[in-house]
Backbone as CSV, one residue per row, in Angstrom:
resi,resn,N_x,N_y,N_z,CA_x,CA_y,CA_z,C_x,C_y,C_z
1,MET,86.777,131.014,114.521,87.787,129.803,114.553,87.803,128.461,113.719
2,LYS,86.143,128.544,112.658,85.570,127.156,111.963,86.706,127.166,111.154
3,ALA,86.270,128.351,110.994,87.225,129.007,109.136,88.595,128.961,109.024
4,ARG,89.396,128.771,110.799,91.032,128.799,111.090,91.155,127.427,111.324
5,HIS,90.070,126.612,111.775,90.538,124.790,111.479,90.755,124.881,110.247
6,THR,90.084,125.383,109.363,90.079,124.783,107.418,90.734,125.323,106.697
7,THR,91.627,126.232,107.583,92.472,127.136,106.882,94.056,125.649,107.634
8,ILE,93.624,125.851,108.430,95.087,125.295,109.038,95.296,123.048,108.588
9,MET,93.871,122.426,108.340,94.344,121.661,107.630,93.890,121.063,106.384
10,MET,93.225,122.558,105.417,93.886,122.539,104.172,95.906,122.629,104.048
11,SER,96.172,124.199,104.273,97.454,124.427,104.470,98.356,122.697,104.827
12,LEU,98.065,121.517,105.591,98.620,120.294,106.497,98.233,119.306,104.739
13,MET,97.531,118.894,105.217,97.162,118.393,103.233,98.066,118.746,101.855
14,ILE,97.438,120.072,102.245,98.914,120.396,101.126,99.993,120.555,101.201
15,GLY,100.874,120.624,101.902,101.612,121.248,102.364,102.394,119.798,103.138
16,LEU,101.929,118.955,103.320,102.621,117.576,104.115,103.546,116.874,103.188
17,PRO,103.286,116.155,102.239,103.373,115.517,101.056,105.052,115.890,100.578
18,ALA,104.967,117.054,100.467,105.825,118.378,100.288,107.090,118.452,100.704
19,LEU,106.902,117.733,102.196,108.048,118.068,103.239,109.396,116.666,103.199
20,PRO,109.347,116.018,102.398,110.493,116.118,102.126,111.137,116.424,101.478
21,ALA,110.356,116.775,100.805,111.090,117.038,99.521,112.252,118.320,99.477
22,ASP,113.711,117.503,99.072,114.476,118.307,98.631,115.298,117.924,98.202
23,ALA,116.053,118.592,97.115,117.061,119.121,96.107,118.346,118.160,96.502
24,HIS,118.421,117.268,97.771,119.389,116.485,97.957,119.541,115.491,98.756
25,THR,118.160,114.988,98.481,118.026,113.220,99.409,117.471,112.483,98.562
26,GLY,118.136,112.974,97.308,118.331,111.201,96.312,117.103,110.911,95.992
27,ALA,117.293,110.038,94.975,116.106,108.978,94.295,115.700,108.108,95.132
28,ALA,116.257,107.181,95.513,115.765,106.355,96.788,114.938,107.264,98.474
29,VAL,115.051,108.785,98.208,113.728,108.155,99.744,112.994,108.979,98.768
30,ALA,112.955,109.300,98.071,112.128,110.436,97.777,111.040,109.050,97.295
31,GLU,111.751,107.987,96.342,111.036,106.013,95.864,110.273,106.180,96.629
32,GLY,110.472,105.931,98.174,110.048,105.267,99.533,108.915,106.020,99.470
33,TYR,109.464,107.345,99.653,108.156,107.917,100.569,107.236,108.177,99.607
34,VAL,107.567,108.406,98.040,106.149,108.509,97.406,105.311,106.888,96.679
35,SER,106.627,106.269,97.039,105.726,104.441,96.881,104.385,104.974,97.969
36,GLY,104.850,105.161,99.131,103.639,104.820,100.537,103.178,105.813,100.208
37,LEU,104.001,106.876,99.695,102.167,108.463,99.705,101.069,107.988,98.804
38,LEU,101.057,107.493,97.220,100.544,106.815,97.001,99.842,105.562,97.323
39,HIS,100.220,105.205,97.505,99.582,103.266,97.942,98.312,103.662,98.714
40,PRO,97.769,104.449,99.970,96.594,105.181,100.086,95.461,104.765,98.692
41,LEU,96.514,106.103,97.836,96.026,107.157,97.581,94.883,106.279,95.493
42,LEU,95.599,104.994,96.222,95.172,103.682,94.429,94.534,102.827,95.222
43,GLY,94.994,102.107,95.788,94.053,101.349,96.628,92.491,101.797,96.879
44,MET,91.615,101.250,96.257,90.100,101.641,96.147,89.846,101.270,98.116
45,ASP,89.723,99.760,98.274,89.838,99.796,100.237,90.501,100.349,100.834
46,HIS,91.752,101.093,100.630,92.262,102.717,101.723,91.053,102.820,101.405
47,LEU,91.383,103.694,100.366,90.654,105.266,100.039,88.590,105.689,100.662
48,LEU,88.568,104.369,99.979,86.838,104.534,101.057,87.230,104.801,102.034
49,VAL,87.851,103.596,103.431,87.762,103.890,104.450,87.917,104.754,104.597
50,MET,89.599,105.912,104.122,89.561,106.783,104.657,89.737,107.980,105.086
51,LEU,88.166,108.110,103.518,87.903,108.773,103.576,87.237,109.303,104.213
52,GLY,86.651,107.385,105.076,84.922,107.055,105.258,85.008,107.386,106.853
53,VAL,86.114,107.439,107.348,87.061,108.620,108.329,86.559,109.246,109.301
54,GLY,87.172,109.970,107.583,87.296,110.954,107.697,86.311,112.489,108.723
55,MET,85.311,111.450,107.286,84.271,111.469,106.850,83.014,111.615,108.697
56,TRP,83.282,110.456,108.844,82.276,109.757,110.432,82.696,111.377,111.396
57,SER,85.232,110.907,111.520,84.781,112.264,112.522,84.632,113.307,112.790
58,GLY,84.700,113.809,111.092,83.814,115.565,110.693,82.226,115.455,111.685
59,LEU,80.825,114.374,110.874,79.740,114.343,111.040,79.431,114.536,112.363
60,THR,80.257,113.948,113.390,80.980,113.555,114.757,81.675,115.561,115.594
61,GLY,81.920,115.233,114.736,81.919,117.333,114.970,83.463,116.991,117.094
62,GLY,82.843,118.071,117.628,83.432,118.056,118.320,85.061,117.361,118.066
63,LYS,85.739,117.697,120.089,87.156,116.734,119.388,87.755,115.548,119.101
64,ALA,86.101,114.577,118.672,86.573,113.347,117.704,87.778,113.865,115.981
65,ARG,87.095,115.365,115.508,87.227,115.307,114.521,88.179,115.244,114.538
66,TRP,89.086,114.997,115.823,90.773,115.555,115.635,91.245,113.987,116.070
67,LEU,90.720,113.755,116.942,90.845,112.378,117.979,90.715,111.128,117.590
68,LEU,89.791,111.134,116.543,89.235,109.730,116.147,91.005,109.588,114.436
69,PRO,90.846,110.299,114.161,91.814,110.228,113.031,93.919,110.393,113.394
70,ALA,93.894,110.845,114.716,95.030,110.504,115.732,94.785,109.062,115.865
71,LEU,93.263,108.922,116.245,94.256,107.013,116.448,94.003,106.415,115.778
72,PHE,93.622,106.819,114.303,94.003,105.441,113.114,95.533,105.470,112.568
73,LEU,95.807,106.964,112.425,96.664,106.595,112.175,97.921,106.137,113.344
74,THR,98.369,106.244,114.130,98.354,105.556,115.385,98.217,104.477,114.984
75,MET,96.983,103.557,115.014,96.726,101.609,115.355,97.190,101.380,113.475
76,MET,97.384,102.267,112.349,97.768,102.065,111.278,99.629,102.309,112.003
77,ALA,100.037,102.912,112.382,100.992,103.464,112.374,102.456,101.605,113.403
78,ALA,100.741,101.744,114.030,100.969,100.401,114.986,101.192,99.044,114.246
79,GLY,100.005,98.550,113.464,100.073,97.179,112.500,101.096,97.822,111.701
80,ALA,101.604,98.347,110.773,103.253,98.425,110.265,104.649,97.758,110.631
81,GLY,103.980,98.516,112.023,105.376,98.147,113.418,105.618,96.497,113.252
82,LEU,104.255,95.785,113.889,103.998,94.633,113.714,104.012,93.931,112.324
83,SER,104.043,94.166,110.583,104.694,93.435,109.877,106.089,93.795,108.891
84,PHE,105.945,94.523,110.210,108.480,95.215,109.607,108.332,94.268,110.372
85,ALA,107.793,93.918,112.226,108.927,92.869,112.528,108.357,91.938,112.443
86,GLY,107.968,92.012,111.193,107.884,90.135,110.790,106.986,89.240,111.321
87,LEU,105.849,89.883,112.058,104.738,89.421,113.381,103.346,88.885,112.101
88,PRO,103.582,87.938,112.472,102.452,87.588,111.322,100.597,87.568,111.731
89,MET,99.934,88.113,110.797,98.813,88.495,111.128,97.564,87.478,110.170
90,GLN,97.550,86.904,111.004,95.831,86.066,109.673,94.453,86.705,108.875
91,ALA,94.628,86.332,108.207,93.596,86.236,107.330,93.904,88.611,107.183
92,ALA,94.657,89.520,107.498,94.568,90.230,106.803,93.924,91.215,106.044
93,GLU,93.884,90.618,104.928,93.579,90.904,104.066,92.262,90.960,104.078
94,LYS,91.096,89.834,104.687,90.351,89.888,104.575,89.629,90.648,105.231
95,GLY,90.386,91.405,106.642,90.070,91.917,107.625,89.815,94.200,107.053
96,VAL,91.413,94.022,106.314,91.114,95.132,105.228,89.609,94.939,104.422
97,ALA,89.181,94.161,103.787,87.867,94.555,103.141,86.676,93.878,103.869
98,LEU,86.739,92.861,104.880,85.858,94.107,106.042,85.104,95.673,106.245
99,SER,86.446,96.249,106.349,87.044,97.111,106.813,86.041,97.940,106.553
100,VAL,85.809,97.640,105.341,84.911,99.145,103.724,83.578,98.386,104.174
101,LEU,83.063,97.196,104.188,82.379,96.582,104.031,81.108,97.054,105.438
102,ALA,81.825,97.393,106.708,81.664,97.525,108.005,81.322,99.593,108.521
103,LEU,82.304,99.626,107.300,83.017,101.471,107.210,81.110,101.510,106.542
104,GLY,80.675,101.491,105.263,79.313,101.645,105.114,78.621,100.927,105.596
105,VAL,78.310,100.060,105.959,77.674,100.261,107.169,76.760,101.230,108.009
106,MET,78.296,101.393,108.579,77.927,102.087,109.804,77.356,103.627,109.551
107,LEU,78.450,103.916,107.682,77.768,105.364,107.750,76.514,105.637,108.062
108,SER,75.862,104.027,107.004,74.623,104.667,106.749,74.072,105.316,107.920
109,GLY,74.222,104.134,108.905,73.587,104.728,110.503,73.718,104.881,110.927
110,GLN,74.741,106.064,111.534,75.699,107.017,111.623,75.383,107.677,113.277
111,LYS,73.940,107.809,112.917,73.128,107.948,114.197,72.920,107.180,114.878
112,HIS,72.362,105.985,115.307,72.439,104.985,115.867,73.755,104.386,116.414
113,ILE,74.492,104.319,115.385,75.744,103.021,115.837,76.696,104.481,116.912
114,HIS,76.907,103.741,118.520,77.853,104.242,119.212,78.415,104.581,119.581
115,ARG,79.827,105.685,119.124,80.845,105.387,119.173,82.004,105.303,119.459
116,VAL,82.230,104.394,120.762,82.471,103.343,121.579,83.033,102.378,120.243
117,LEU,81.778,101.269,120.246,81.940,101.362,118.734,82.676,101.403,116.956
118,PHE,81.681,102.275,116.248,82.861,103.163,115.282,84.022,103.106,116.228
119,VAL,84.757,103.783,117.229,85.876,103.731,117.204,86.274,102.629,117.580
120,SER,85.800,101.389,118.415,87.062,100.274,118.444,87.201,99.758,117.335
121,CYS,86.014,99.313,115.897,86.403,98.842,115.546,86.828,99.640,113.929
122,MET,87.164,101.091,113.909,88.152,101.645,113.185,90.050,101.890,114.148
123,GLY,89.290,101.710,114.674,91.005,101.102,115.347,91.680,100.165,115.427
124,VAL,91.052,98.669,115.227,91.367,96.974,114.717,91.860,97.456,113.224
125,PHE,90.965,97.874,112.119,90.997,98.239,111.435,91.456,98.960,111.104
126,ALA,91.854,99.727,111.276,93.209,100.925,111.135,94.912,100.128,111.302
127,LEU,94.662,98.603,112.357,96.110,98.314,112.388,95.699,97.532,111.806
128,LEU,94.834,96.988,110.826,95.319,96.058,109.619,94.945,96.254,107.899
129,HIS,94.679,97.986,108.136,95.389,98.020,106.832,96.996,98.651,107.351
130,GLY,97.670,99.695,108.494,99.108,99.142,109.142,99.614,98.082,108.099
131,PHE,98.813,97.146,109.357,100.252,95.806,108.726,100.258,95.345,107.219
132,VAL,98.572,95.877,106.069,98.640,95.364,104.613,99.484,96.197,103.934
133,HIS,99.795,97.562,104.581,100.094,98.418,103.303,101.539,97.958,103.909
134,ALA,102.243,97.832,104.989,103.771,97.342,105.312,103.966,95.993,104.671
135,GLU,103.473,95.268,104.314,103.183,93.440,104.124,104.175,94.466,102.750
136,GLU,102.937,95.828,102.160,103.545,95.691,100.455,103.644,96.431,99.863
137,ILE,105.239,96.425,101.132,106.399,96.987,100.276,106.632,97.028,99.415
138,GLU,107.774,97.893,98.450,109.016,97.123,97.246,109.933,96.816,98.007
139,ALA,110.366,95.879,97.084,111.836,95.746,97.884,112.958,96.596,97.647
140,GLY,113.426,96.514,97.375,114.702,97.952,98.518,114.629,99.145,98.705
141,VAL,113.658,99.014,99.374,112.613,100.505,100.604,112.627,100.705,101.240
142,GLU,113.045,101.669,101.673,113.425,102.194,103.237,111.969,102.083,104.294
143,ALA,111.745,101.454,105.068,110.516,100.660,105.727,110.929,102.283,106.774
144,PRO,110.638,103.297,107.068,110.658,104.106,107.439,110.612,105.195,106.493
145,LEU,110.950,105.211,105.362,110.395,105.957,104.560,109.332,105.385,104.403
146,TYR,108.968,104.350,103.717,107.694,104.773,103.338,106.650,104.461,103.758
147,ALA,106.801,104.275,105.271,105.375,104.482,106.427,105.658,105.545,106.391
148,ALA,106.374,106.588,106.120,105.787,108.072,106.496,105.486,108.832,105.643
149,GLY,105.669,107.958,104.148,104.879,108.590,103.301,103.499,108.034,103.297
150,PHE,103.424,106.752,103.134,101.133,106.126,103.758,100.803,106.724,105.035
151,LEU,101.154,107.597,106.206,101.087,108.093,106.467,99.935,109.315,106.635
152,THR,101.044,109.689,105.676,101.262,111.637,105.384,100.020,111.487,104.183
153,GLY,99.789,110.342,103.805,98.651,109.405,103.179,97.113,110.156,102.617
154,THR,97.409,108.687,104.189,96.743,108.342,104.634,96.025,109.416,105.441
155,ALA,96.804,110.178,106.453,96.389,111.839,107.003,96.057,113.008,105.935
156,SER,96.119,112.492,105.059,95.669,113.560,104.150,94.220,113.022,103.267
157,LEU,93.884,111.909,103.629,92.163,111.460,102.803,92.082,111.617,104.545
158,LEU,91.793,111.037,105.317,91.518,111.726,106.987,91.083,113.128,106.543
159,GLY,91.647,113.837,106.599,91.285,115.369,106.736,90.524,116.163,105.924
160,LEU,90.797,115.889,104.069,90.088,115.259,103.232,88.337,115.045,104.005
161,GLY,88.439,114.544,104.211,87.016,113.456,104.202,86.217,114.169,105.223
162,VAL,87.025,114.989,107.001,86.665,115.764,107.515,86.681,116.850,107.373
163,VAL,87.652,118.093,106.228,86.935,118.349,105.885,85.630,118.689,104.835
164,ALA,85.569,117.654,104.087,84.166,117.792,102.782,82.818,117.860,103.422
165,VAL,82.856,117.349,104.812,81.728,117.309,105.430,81.758,118.743,106.190
166,ARG,82.696,119.369,106.038,82.268,121.050,107.285,82.285,121.965,106.136
167,LEU,82.577,121.405,105.700,82.280,122.877,104.079,81.327,122.696,103.709
168,PHE,80.825,121.091,102.883,79.253,121.032,102.449,79.459,119.856,103.266
169,PRO,78.502,120.485,104.377,77.135,120.568,105.466,76.170,119.024,104.228
170,ALA,75.154,119.320,103.421,74.681,118.381,102.677,75.308,116.932,102.950
171,MET,76.599,117.116,103.022,77.137,115.398,103.225,76.885,114.171,104.353
172,ALA,76.124,115.410,105.062,74.886,114.550,105.929,74.085,113.777,105.513
173,GLY,73.338,113.998,104.963,71.933,113.529,104.471,72.296,113.083,102.741
174,ILE,72.195,112.552,101.604,72.175,112.235,99.921,73.407,111.845,100.156
175,PRO,75.194,112.432,99.940,75.905,112.149,99.033,75.885,111.184,101.282
176,GLN,76.483,111.462,101.953,76.844,110.069,102.883,75.374,109.224,102.432
177,LYS,74.770,109.379,102.692,74.483,107.222,101.813,75.146,106.589,100.795
178,LEU,74.771,107.694,99.966,75.393,107.181,98.507,76.792,106.495,98.786
179,TYR,77.759,107.166,99.083,78.661,106.522,100.127,78.929,105.536,100.755
180,SER,77.930,105.205,101.326,78.028,103.711,102.748,77.029,103.373,101.461
181,LEU,77.044,103.570,101.132,76.533,102.781,100.214,77.807,102.065,99.042
182,ILE,78.142,103.178,98.340,78.946,102.948,97.417,80.257,101.693,98.322
183,CYS,80.789,101.831,100.027,81.239,101.377,100.720,80.562,99.636,100.583
184,ILE,80.352,100.306,101.299,78.868,98.170,101.221,79.363,97.309,99.660
185,VAL,78.818,98.363,98.806,78.943,97.013,97.560,80.247,96.771,96.669
186,ALA,81.633,97.774,98.002,82.671,97.588,97.617,82.791,96.679,98.614
187,GLY,82.680,96.973,99.543,82.849,95.797,100.922,82.783,94.333,100.305
188,MET,81.814,94.752,99.726,81.320,93.114,99.157,81.661,92.072,97.714
189,ALA,81.969,93.290,97.027,82.362,92.764,95.714,84.174,92.482,96.504
190,LEU,85.317,93.634,97.185,86.278,92.687,97.614,86.541,91.909,98.560
191,LEU,85.663,91.171,99.417,85.221,89.829,100.651,84.825,88.882,99.368
192,ALA,83.607,88.556,98.344,84.219,87.952,97.051,85.507,87.614,97.022
193,GLY,86.343,88.090,96.440,87.964,88.042,96.017,88.761,87.665,96.144
194,VAL,88.119,88.266,97.861,89.863,87.626,98.879,89.343,86.431,99.198
């Protein structure tokens, strides 16, 4: 059963980015989708948080393994919707930087952090990440395609985090602590620069 879930997740991570690839979609479509897809992969703040949330989900196991990534994606989409609607959100960039630091702290004490606290914090942070992603859309790019791209990129990173801790159970030890430390240092550096 576990092998089947891993196979399904890996297939989704590999196949999802190829879904909009069609010989007749046109350059604008590809550009919008690819621009969104690459955004979470190229930003250190987004990359660290999404992999970390996936790791937390995989370490927690059970239904949380898939529910937390689904919640994260839903809240990101909501945040993007707020941005696309033109609603202001004060200090969104600071919130994203803080999310990296908070994730590092929570991952370092993962066994002692209550799930409700983690889920609540990550829900708020996902909203901020979605808002910031949408704010950074390039002129002329269609918002729905861009959003589909960054949600696909995010889903891939979340899934990679889940699969990593499932395939490499040692992630619950030293590698997790190292990842936590990287997030803490990066989060402090990002907060200092915002």
